[in-house]
GROMACS .gro file of N, CA, C and O in nm:
model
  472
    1UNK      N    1  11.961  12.936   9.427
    1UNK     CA    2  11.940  12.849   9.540
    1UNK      C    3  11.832  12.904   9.635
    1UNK      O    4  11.749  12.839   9.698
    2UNK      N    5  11.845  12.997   9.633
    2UNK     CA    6  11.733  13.068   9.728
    2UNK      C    7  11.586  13.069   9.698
    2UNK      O    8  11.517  13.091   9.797
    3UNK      N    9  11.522  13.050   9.587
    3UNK     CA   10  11.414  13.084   9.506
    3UNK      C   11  11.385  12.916   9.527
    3UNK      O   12  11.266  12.888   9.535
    4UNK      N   13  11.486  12.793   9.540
    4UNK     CA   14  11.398  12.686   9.588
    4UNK      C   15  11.418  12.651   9.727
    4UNK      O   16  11.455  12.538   9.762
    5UNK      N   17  11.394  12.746   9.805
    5UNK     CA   18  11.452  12.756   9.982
    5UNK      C   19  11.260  12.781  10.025
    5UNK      O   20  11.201  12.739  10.124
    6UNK      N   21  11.194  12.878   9.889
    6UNK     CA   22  11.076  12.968   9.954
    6UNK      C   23  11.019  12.860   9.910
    6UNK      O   24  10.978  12.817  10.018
    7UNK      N   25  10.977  12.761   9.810
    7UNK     CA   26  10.900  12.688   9.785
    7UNK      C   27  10.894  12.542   9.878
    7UNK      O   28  10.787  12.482   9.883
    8UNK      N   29  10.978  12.506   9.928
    8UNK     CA   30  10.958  12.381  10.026
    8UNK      C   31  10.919  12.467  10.151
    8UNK      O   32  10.898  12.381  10.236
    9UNK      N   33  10.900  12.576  10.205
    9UNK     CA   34  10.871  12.613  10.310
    9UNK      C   35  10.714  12.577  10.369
    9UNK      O   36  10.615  12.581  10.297
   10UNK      N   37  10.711  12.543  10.511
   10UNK     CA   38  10.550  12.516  10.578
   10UNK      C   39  10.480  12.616  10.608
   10UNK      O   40  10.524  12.717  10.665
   11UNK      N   41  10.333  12.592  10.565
   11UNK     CA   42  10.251  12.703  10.547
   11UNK      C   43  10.209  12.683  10.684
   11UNK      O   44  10.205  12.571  10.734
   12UNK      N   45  10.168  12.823  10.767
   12UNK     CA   46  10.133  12.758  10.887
   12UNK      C   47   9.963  12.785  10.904
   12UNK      O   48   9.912  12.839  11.003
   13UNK      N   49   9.900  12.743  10.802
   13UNK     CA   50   9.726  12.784  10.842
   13UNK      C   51   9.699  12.603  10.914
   13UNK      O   52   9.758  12.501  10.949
   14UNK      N   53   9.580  12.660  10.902
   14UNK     CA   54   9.481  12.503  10.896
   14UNK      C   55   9.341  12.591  10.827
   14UNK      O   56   9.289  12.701  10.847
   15UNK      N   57   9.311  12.453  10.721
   15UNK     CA   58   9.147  12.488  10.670
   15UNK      C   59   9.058  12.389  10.703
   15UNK      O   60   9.079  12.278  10.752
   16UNK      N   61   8.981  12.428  10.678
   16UNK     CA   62   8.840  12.334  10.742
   16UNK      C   63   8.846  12.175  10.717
   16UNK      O   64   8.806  12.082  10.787
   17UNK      N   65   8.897  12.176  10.622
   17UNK     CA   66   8.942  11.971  10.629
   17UNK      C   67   9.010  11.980  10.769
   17UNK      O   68   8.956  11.933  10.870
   18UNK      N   69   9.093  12.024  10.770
   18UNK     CA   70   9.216  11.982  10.875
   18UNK      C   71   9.122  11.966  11.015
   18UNK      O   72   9.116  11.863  11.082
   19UNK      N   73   9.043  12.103  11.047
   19UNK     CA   74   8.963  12.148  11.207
   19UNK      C   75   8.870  11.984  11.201
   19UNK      O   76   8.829  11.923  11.299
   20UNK      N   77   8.860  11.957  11.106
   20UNK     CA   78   8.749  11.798  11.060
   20UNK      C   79   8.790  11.704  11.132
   20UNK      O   80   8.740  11.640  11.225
   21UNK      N   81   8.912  11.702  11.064
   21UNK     CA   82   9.001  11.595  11.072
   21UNK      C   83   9.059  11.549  11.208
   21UNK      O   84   9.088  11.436  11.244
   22UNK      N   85   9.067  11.658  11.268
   22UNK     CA   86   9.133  11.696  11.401
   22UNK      C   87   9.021  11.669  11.502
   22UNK      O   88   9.050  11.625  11.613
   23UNK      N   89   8.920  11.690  11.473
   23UNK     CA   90   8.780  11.730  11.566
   23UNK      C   91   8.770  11.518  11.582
   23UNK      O   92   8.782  11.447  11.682
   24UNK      N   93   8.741  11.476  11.424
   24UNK     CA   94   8.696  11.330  11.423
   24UNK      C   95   8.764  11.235  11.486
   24UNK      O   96   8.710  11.133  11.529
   25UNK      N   97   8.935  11.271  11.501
   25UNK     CA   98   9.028  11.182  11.558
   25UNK      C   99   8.989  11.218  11.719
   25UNK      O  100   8.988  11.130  11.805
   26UNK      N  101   8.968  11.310  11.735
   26UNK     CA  102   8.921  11.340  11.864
   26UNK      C  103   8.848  11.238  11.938
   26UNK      O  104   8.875  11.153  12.023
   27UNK      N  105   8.700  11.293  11.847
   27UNK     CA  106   8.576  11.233  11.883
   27UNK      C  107   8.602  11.046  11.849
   27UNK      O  108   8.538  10.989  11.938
   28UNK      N  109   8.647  10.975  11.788
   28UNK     CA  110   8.688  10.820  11.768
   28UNK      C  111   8.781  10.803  11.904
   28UNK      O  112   8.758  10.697  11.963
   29UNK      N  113   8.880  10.887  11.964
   29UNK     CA  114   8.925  10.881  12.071
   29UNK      C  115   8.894  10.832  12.154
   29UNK      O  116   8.913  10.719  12.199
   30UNK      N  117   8.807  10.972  12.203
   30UNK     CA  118   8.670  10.933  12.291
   30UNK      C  119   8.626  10.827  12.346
   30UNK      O  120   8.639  10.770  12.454
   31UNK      N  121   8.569  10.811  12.243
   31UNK     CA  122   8.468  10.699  12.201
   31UNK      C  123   8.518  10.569  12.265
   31UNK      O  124   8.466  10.502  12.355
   32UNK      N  125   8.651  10.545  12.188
   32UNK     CA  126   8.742  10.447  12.224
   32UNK      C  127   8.755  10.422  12.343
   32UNK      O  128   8.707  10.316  12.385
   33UNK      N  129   8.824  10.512  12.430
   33UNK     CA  130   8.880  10.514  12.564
   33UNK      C  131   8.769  10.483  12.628
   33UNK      O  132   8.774  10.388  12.707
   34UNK      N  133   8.626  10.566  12.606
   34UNK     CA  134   8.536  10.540  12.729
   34UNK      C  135   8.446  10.383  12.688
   34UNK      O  136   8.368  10.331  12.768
   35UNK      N  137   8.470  10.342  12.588
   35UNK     CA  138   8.435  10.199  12.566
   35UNK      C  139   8.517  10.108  12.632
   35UNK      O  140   8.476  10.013  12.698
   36UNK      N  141   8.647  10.144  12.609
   36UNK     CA  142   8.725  10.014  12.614
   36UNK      C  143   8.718  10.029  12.820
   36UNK      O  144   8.704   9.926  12.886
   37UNK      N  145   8.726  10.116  12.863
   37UNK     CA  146   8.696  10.151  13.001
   37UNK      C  147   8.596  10.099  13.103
   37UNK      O  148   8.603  10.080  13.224
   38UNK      N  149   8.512  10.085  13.025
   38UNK     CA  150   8.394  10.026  13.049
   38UNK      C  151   8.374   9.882  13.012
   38UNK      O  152   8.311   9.822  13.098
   39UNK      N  153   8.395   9.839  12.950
   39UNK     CA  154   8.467   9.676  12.904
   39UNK      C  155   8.565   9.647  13.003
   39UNK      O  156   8.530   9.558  13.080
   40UNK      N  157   8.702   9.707  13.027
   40UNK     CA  158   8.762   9.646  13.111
   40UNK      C  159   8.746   9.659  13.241
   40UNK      O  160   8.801   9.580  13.319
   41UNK      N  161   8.645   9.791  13.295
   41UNK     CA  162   8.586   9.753  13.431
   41UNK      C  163   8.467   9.625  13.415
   41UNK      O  164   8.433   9.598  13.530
   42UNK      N  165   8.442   9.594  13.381
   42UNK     CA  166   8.332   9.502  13.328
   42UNK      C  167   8.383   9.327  13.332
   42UNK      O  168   8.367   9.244  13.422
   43UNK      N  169   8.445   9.312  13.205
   43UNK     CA  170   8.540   9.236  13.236
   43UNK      C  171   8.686   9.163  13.284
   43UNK      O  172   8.719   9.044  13.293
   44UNK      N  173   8.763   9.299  13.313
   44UNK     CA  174   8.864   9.270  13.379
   44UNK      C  175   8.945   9.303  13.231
   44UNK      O  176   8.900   9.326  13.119
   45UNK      N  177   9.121   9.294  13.294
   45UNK     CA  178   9.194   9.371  13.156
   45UNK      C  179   9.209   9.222  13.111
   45UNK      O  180   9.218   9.210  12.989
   46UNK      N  181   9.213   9.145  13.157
   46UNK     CA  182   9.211   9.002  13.087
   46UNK      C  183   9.144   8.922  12.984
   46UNK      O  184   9.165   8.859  12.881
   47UNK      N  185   9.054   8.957  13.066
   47UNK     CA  186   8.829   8.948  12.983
   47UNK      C  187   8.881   9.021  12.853
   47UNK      O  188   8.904   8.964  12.746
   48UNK      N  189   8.893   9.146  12.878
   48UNK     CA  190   8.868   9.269  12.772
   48UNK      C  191   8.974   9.200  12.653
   48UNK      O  192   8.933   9.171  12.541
   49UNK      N  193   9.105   9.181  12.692
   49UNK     CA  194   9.190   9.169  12.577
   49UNK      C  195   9.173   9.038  12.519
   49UNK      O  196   9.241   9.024  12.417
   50UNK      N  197   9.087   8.917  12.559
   50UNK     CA  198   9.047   8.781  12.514
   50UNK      C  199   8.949   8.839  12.410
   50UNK      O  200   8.974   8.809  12.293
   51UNK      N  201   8.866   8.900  12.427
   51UNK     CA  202   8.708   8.933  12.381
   51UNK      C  203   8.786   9.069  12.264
   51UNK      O  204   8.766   9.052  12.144
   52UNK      N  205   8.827   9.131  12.286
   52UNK     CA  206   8.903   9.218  12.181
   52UNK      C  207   8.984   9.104  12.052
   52UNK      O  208   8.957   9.111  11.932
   53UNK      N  209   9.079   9.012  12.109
   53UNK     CA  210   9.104   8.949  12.026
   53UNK      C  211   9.046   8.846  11.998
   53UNK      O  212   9.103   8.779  11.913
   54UNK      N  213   8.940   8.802  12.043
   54UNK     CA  214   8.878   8.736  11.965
   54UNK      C  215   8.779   8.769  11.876
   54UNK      O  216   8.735   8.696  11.787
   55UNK      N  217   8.739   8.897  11.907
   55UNK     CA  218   8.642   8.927  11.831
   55UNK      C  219   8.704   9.045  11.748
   55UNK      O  220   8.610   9.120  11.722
   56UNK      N  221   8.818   9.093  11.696
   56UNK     CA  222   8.892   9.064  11.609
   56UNK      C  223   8.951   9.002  11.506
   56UNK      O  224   8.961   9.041  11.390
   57UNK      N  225   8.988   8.905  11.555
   57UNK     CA  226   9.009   8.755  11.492
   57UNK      C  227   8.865   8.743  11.330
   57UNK      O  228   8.857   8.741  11.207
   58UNK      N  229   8.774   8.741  11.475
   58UNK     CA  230   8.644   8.729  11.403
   58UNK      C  231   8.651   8.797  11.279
   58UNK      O  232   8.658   8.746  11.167
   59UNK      N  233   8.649   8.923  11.313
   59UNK     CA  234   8.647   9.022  11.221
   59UNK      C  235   8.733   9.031  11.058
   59UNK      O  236   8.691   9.062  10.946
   60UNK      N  237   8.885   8.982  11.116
   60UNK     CA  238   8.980   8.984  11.012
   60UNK      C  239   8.896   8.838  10.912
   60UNK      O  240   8.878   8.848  10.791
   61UNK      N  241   8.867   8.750  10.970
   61UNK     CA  242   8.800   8.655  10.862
   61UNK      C  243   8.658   8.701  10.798
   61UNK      O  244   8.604   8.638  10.708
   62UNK      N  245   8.609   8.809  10.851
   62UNK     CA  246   8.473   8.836  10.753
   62UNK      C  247   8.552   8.879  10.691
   62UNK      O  248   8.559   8.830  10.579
   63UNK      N  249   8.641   8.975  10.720
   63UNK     CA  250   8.680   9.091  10.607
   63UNK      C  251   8.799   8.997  10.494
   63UNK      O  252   8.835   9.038  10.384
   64UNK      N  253   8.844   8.867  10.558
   64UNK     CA  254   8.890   8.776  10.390
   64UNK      C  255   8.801   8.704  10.367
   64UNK      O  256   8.835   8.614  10.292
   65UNK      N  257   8.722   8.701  10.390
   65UNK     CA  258   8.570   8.634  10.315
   65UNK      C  259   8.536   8.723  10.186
   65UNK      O  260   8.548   8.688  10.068
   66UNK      N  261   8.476   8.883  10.249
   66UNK     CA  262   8.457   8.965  10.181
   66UNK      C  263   8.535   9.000  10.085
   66UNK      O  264   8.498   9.052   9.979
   67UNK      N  265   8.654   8.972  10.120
   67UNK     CA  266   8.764   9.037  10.015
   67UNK      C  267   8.769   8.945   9.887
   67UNK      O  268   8.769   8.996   9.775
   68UNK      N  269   8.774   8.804   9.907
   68UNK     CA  270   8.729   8.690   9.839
   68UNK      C  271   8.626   8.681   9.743
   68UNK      O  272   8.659   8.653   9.628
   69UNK      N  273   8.496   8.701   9.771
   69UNK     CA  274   8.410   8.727   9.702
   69UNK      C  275   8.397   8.862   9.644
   69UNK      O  276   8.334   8.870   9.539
   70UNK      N  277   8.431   8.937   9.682
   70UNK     CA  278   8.418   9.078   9.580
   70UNK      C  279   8.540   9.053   9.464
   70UNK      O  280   8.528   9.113   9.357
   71UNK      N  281   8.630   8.984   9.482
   71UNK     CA  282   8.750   8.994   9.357
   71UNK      C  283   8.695   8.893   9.303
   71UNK      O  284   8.705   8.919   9.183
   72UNK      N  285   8.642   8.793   9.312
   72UNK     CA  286   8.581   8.642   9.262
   72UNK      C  287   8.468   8.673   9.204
   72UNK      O  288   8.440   8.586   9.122
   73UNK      N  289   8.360   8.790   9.211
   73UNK     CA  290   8.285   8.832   9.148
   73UNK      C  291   8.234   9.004   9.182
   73UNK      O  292   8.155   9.030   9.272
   74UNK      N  293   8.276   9.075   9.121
   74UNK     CA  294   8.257   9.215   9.201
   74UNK      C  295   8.095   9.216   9.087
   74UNK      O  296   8.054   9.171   8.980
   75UNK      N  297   8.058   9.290   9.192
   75UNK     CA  298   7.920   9.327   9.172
   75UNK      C  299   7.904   9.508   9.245
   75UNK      O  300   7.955   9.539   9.352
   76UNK      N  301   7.820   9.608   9.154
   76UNK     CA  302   7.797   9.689   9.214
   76UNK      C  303   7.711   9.665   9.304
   76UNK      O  304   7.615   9.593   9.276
   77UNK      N  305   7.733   9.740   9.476
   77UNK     CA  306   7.649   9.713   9.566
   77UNK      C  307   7.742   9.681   9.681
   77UNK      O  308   7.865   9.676   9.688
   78UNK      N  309   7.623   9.656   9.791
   78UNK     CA  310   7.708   9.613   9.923
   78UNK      C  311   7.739   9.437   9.908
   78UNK      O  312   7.745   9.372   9.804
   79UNK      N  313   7.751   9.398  10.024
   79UNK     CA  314   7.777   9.297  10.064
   79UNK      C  315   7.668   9.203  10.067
   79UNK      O  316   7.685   9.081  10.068
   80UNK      N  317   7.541   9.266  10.068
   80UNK     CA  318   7.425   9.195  10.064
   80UNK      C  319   7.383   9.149   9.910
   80UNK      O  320   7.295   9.067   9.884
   81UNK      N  321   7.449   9.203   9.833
   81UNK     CA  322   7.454   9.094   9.719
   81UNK      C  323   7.465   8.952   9.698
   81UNK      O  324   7.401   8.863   9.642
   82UNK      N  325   7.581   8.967   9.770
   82UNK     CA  326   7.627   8.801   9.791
   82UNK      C  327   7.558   8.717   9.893
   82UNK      O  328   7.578   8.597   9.914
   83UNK      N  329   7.466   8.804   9.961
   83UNK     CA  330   7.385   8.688  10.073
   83UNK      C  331   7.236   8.632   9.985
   83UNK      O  332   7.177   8.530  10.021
   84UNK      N  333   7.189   8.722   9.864
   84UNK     CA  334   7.101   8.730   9.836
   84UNK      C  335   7.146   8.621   9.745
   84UNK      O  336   7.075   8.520   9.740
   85UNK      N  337   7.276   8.627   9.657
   85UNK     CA  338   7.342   8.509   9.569
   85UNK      C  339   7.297   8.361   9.633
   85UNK      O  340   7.218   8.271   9.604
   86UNK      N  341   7.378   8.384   9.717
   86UNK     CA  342   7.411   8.257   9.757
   86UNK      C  343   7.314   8.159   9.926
   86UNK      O  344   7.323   8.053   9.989
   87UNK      N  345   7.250   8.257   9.926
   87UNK     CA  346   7.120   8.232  10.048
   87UNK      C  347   6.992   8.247  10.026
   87UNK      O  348   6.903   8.170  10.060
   88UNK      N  349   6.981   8.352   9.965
   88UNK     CA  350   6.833   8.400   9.910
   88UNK      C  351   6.793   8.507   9.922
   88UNK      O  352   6.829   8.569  10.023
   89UNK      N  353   6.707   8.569   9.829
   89UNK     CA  354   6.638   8.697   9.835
   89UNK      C  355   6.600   8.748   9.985
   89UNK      O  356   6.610   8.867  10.013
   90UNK      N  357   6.562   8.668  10.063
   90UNK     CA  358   6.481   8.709  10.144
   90UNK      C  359   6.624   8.776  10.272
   90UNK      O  360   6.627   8.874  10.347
   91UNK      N  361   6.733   8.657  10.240
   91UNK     CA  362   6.810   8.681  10.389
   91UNK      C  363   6.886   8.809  10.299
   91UNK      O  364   6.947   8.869  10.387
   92UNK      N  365   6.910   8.874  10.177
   92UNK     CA  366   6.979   8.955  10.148
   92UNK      C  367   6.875   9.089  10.158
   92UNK      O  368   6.923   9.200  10.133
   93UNK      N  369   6.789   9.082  10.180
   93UNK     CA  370   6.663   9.201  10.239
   93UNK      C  371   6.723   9.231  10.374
   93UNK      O  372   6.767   9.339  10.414
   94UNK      N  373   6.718   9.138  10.425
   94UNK     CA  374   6.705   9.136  10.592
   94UNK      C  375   6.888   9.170  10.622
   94UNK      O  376   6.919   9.215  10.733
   95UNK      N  377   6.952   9.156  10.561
   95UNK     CA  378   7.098   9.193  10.608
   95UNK      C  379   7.092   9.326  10.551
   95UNK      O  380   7.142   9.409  10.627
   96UNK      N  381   7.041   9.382  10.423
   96UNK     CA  382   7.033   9.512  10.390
   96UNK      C  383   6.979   9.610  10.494
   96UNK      O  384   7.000   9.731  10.493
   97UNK      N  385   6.917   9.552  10.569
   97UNK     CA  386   6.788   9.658  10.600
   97UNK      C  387   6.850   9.617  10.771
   97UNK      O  388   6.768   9.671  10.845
   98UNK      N  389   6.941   9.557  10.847
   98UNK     CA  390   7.034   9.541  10.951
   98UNK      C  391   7.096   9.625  10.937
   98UNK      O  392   7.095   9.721  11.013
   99UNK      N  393   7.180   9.613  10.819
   99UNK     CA  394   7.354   9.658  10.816
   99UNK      C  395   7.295   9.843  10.796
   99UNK      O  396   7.383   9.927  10.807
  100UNK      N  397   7.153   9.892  10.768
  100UNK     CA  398   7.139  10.034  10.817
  100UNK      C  399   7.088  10.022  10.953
  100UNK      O  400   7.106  10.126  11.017
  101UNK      N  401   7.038   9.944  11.009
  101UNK     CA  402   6.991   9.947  11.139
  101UNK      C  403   7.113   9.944  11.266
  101UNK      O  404   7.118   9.969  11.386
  102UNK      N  405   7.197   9.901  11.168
  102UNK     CA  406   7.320   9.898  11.284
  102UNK      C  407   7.356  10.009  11.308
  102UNK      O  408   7.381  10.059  11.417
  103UNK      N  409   7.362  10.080  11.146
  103UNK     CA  410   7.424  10.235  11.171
  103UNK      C  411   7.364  10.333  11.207
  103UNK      O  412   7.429  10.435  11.231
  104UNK      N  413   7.247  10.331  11.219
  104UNK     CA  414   7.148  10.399  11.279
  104UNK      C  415   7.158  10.458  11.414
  104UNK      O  416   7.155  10.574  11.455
  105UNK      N  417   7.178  10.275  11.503
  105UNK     CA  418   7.194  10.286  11.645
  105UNK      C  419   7.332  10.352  11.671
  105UNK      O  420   7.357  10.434  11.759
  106UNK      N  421   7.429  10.292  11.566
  106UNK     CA  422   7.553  10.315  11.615
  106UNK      C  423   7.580  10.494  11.584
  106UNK      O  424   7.688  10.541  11.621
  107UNK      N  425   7.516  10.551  11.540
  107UNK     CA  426   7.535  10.720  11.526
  107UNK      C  427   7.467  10.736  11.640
  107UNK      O  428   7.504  10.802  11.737
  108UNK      N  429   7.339  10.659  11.626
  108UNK     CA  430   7.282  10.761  11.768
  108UNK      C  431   7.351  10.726  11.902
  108UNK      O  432   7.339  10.798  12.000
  109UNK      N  433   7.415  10.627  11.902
  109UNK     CA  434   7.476  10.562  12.039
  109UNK      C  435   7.573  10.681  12.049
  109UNK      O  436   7.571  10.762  12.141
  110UNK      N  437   7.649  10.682  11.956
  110UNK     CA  438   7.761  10.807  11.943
  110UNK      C  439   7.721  10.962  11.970
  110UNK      O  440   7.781  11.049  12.034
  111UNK      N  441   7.633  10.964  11.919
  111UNK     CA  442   7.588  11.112  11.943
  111UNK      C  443   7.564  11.121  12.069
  111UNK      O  444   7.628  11.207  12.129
  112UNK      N  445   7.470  11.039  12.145
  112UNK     CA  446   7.427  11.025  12.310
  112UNK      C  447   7.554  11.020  12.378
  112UNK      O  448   7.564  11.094  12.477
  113UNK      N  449   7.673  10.932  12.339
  113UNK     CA  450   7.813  10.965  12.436
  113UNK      C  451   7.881  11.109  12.408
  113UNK      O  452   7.955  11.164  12.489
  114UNK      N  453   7.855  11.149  12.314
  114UNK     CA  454   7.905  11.290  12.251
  114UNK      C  455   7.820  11.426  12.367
  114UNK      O  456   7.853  11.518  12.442
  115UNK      N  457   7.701  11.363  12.317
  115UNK     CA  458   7.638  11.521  12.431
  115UNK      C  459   7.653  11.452  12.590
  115UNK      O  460   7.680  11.528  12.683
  116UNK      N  461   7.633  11.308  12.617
  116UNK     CA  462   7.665  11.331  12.759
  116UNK      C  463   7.805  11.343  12.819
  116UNK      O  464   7.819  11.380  12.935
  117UNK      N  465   7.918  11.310  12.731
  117UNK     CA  466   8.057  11.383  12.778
  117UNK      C  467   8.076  11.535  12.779
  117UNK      O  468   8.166  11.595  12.838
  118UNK      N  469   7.973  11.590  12.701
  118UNK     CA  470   8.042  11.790  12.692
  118UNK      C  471   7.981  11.856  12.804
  118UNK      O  472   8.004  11.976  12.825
   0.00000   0.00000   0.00000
């Protein structure tokens, strides 16, 4: 009985995933709080939670759109497959070459709240 007492026991380190892991929930925290802070001084806690859920809302229907068309035809690639399918070459360029422009801003937006909070 004793010999399976040592094996369920908790190890007490942390390794570098974990300090990651810990650091990122952090930093999304952040992020969060001083957004949503700024939204609801902005628009009021009323404003904020209309505009949260609605643009939510929003959100949950791209993402069963998306979900829709990727099981209805999966294709390797992003999402701009299907704009290029079903719109044209040209608008599936232009959403490719957005959907990095978004992330672009949105790291650097992050990084700029990152060094001006420390």
């Amino acid at each position: 009985m004793a010999q399976h007492e040592g094996q369920n026991d908790l190890k007490r380190t942390m390794k570098s995933r974990h300090l990651f892991m810990v650091s990122l929930g952090g930093v999304i925290g952040t992020g969060l709080f001083l957004s949503s802070g700024y939204t609801i001084g902005q628009a009021g806690p009323g404003g904020a939670m209309l505009t949260y859920l609605v643009g939510g809302f929003i959100m949950y229907l791209v993402m069963l759109c998306l979900g829709e068309l990727s099981v209805a035809m999966p294709h390797s690639g992003s999402f701009q497959v299907y704009a290029t399918k079903f719109i044209g070459p040209e608008t599936g360029f232009a959403v490719g070459w957005l959907y990095w422009l978004t992330w672009v801003v949105t790291t650097a937006m992050l990084c700029s709240l990152l060094l001006e909070t420390t």
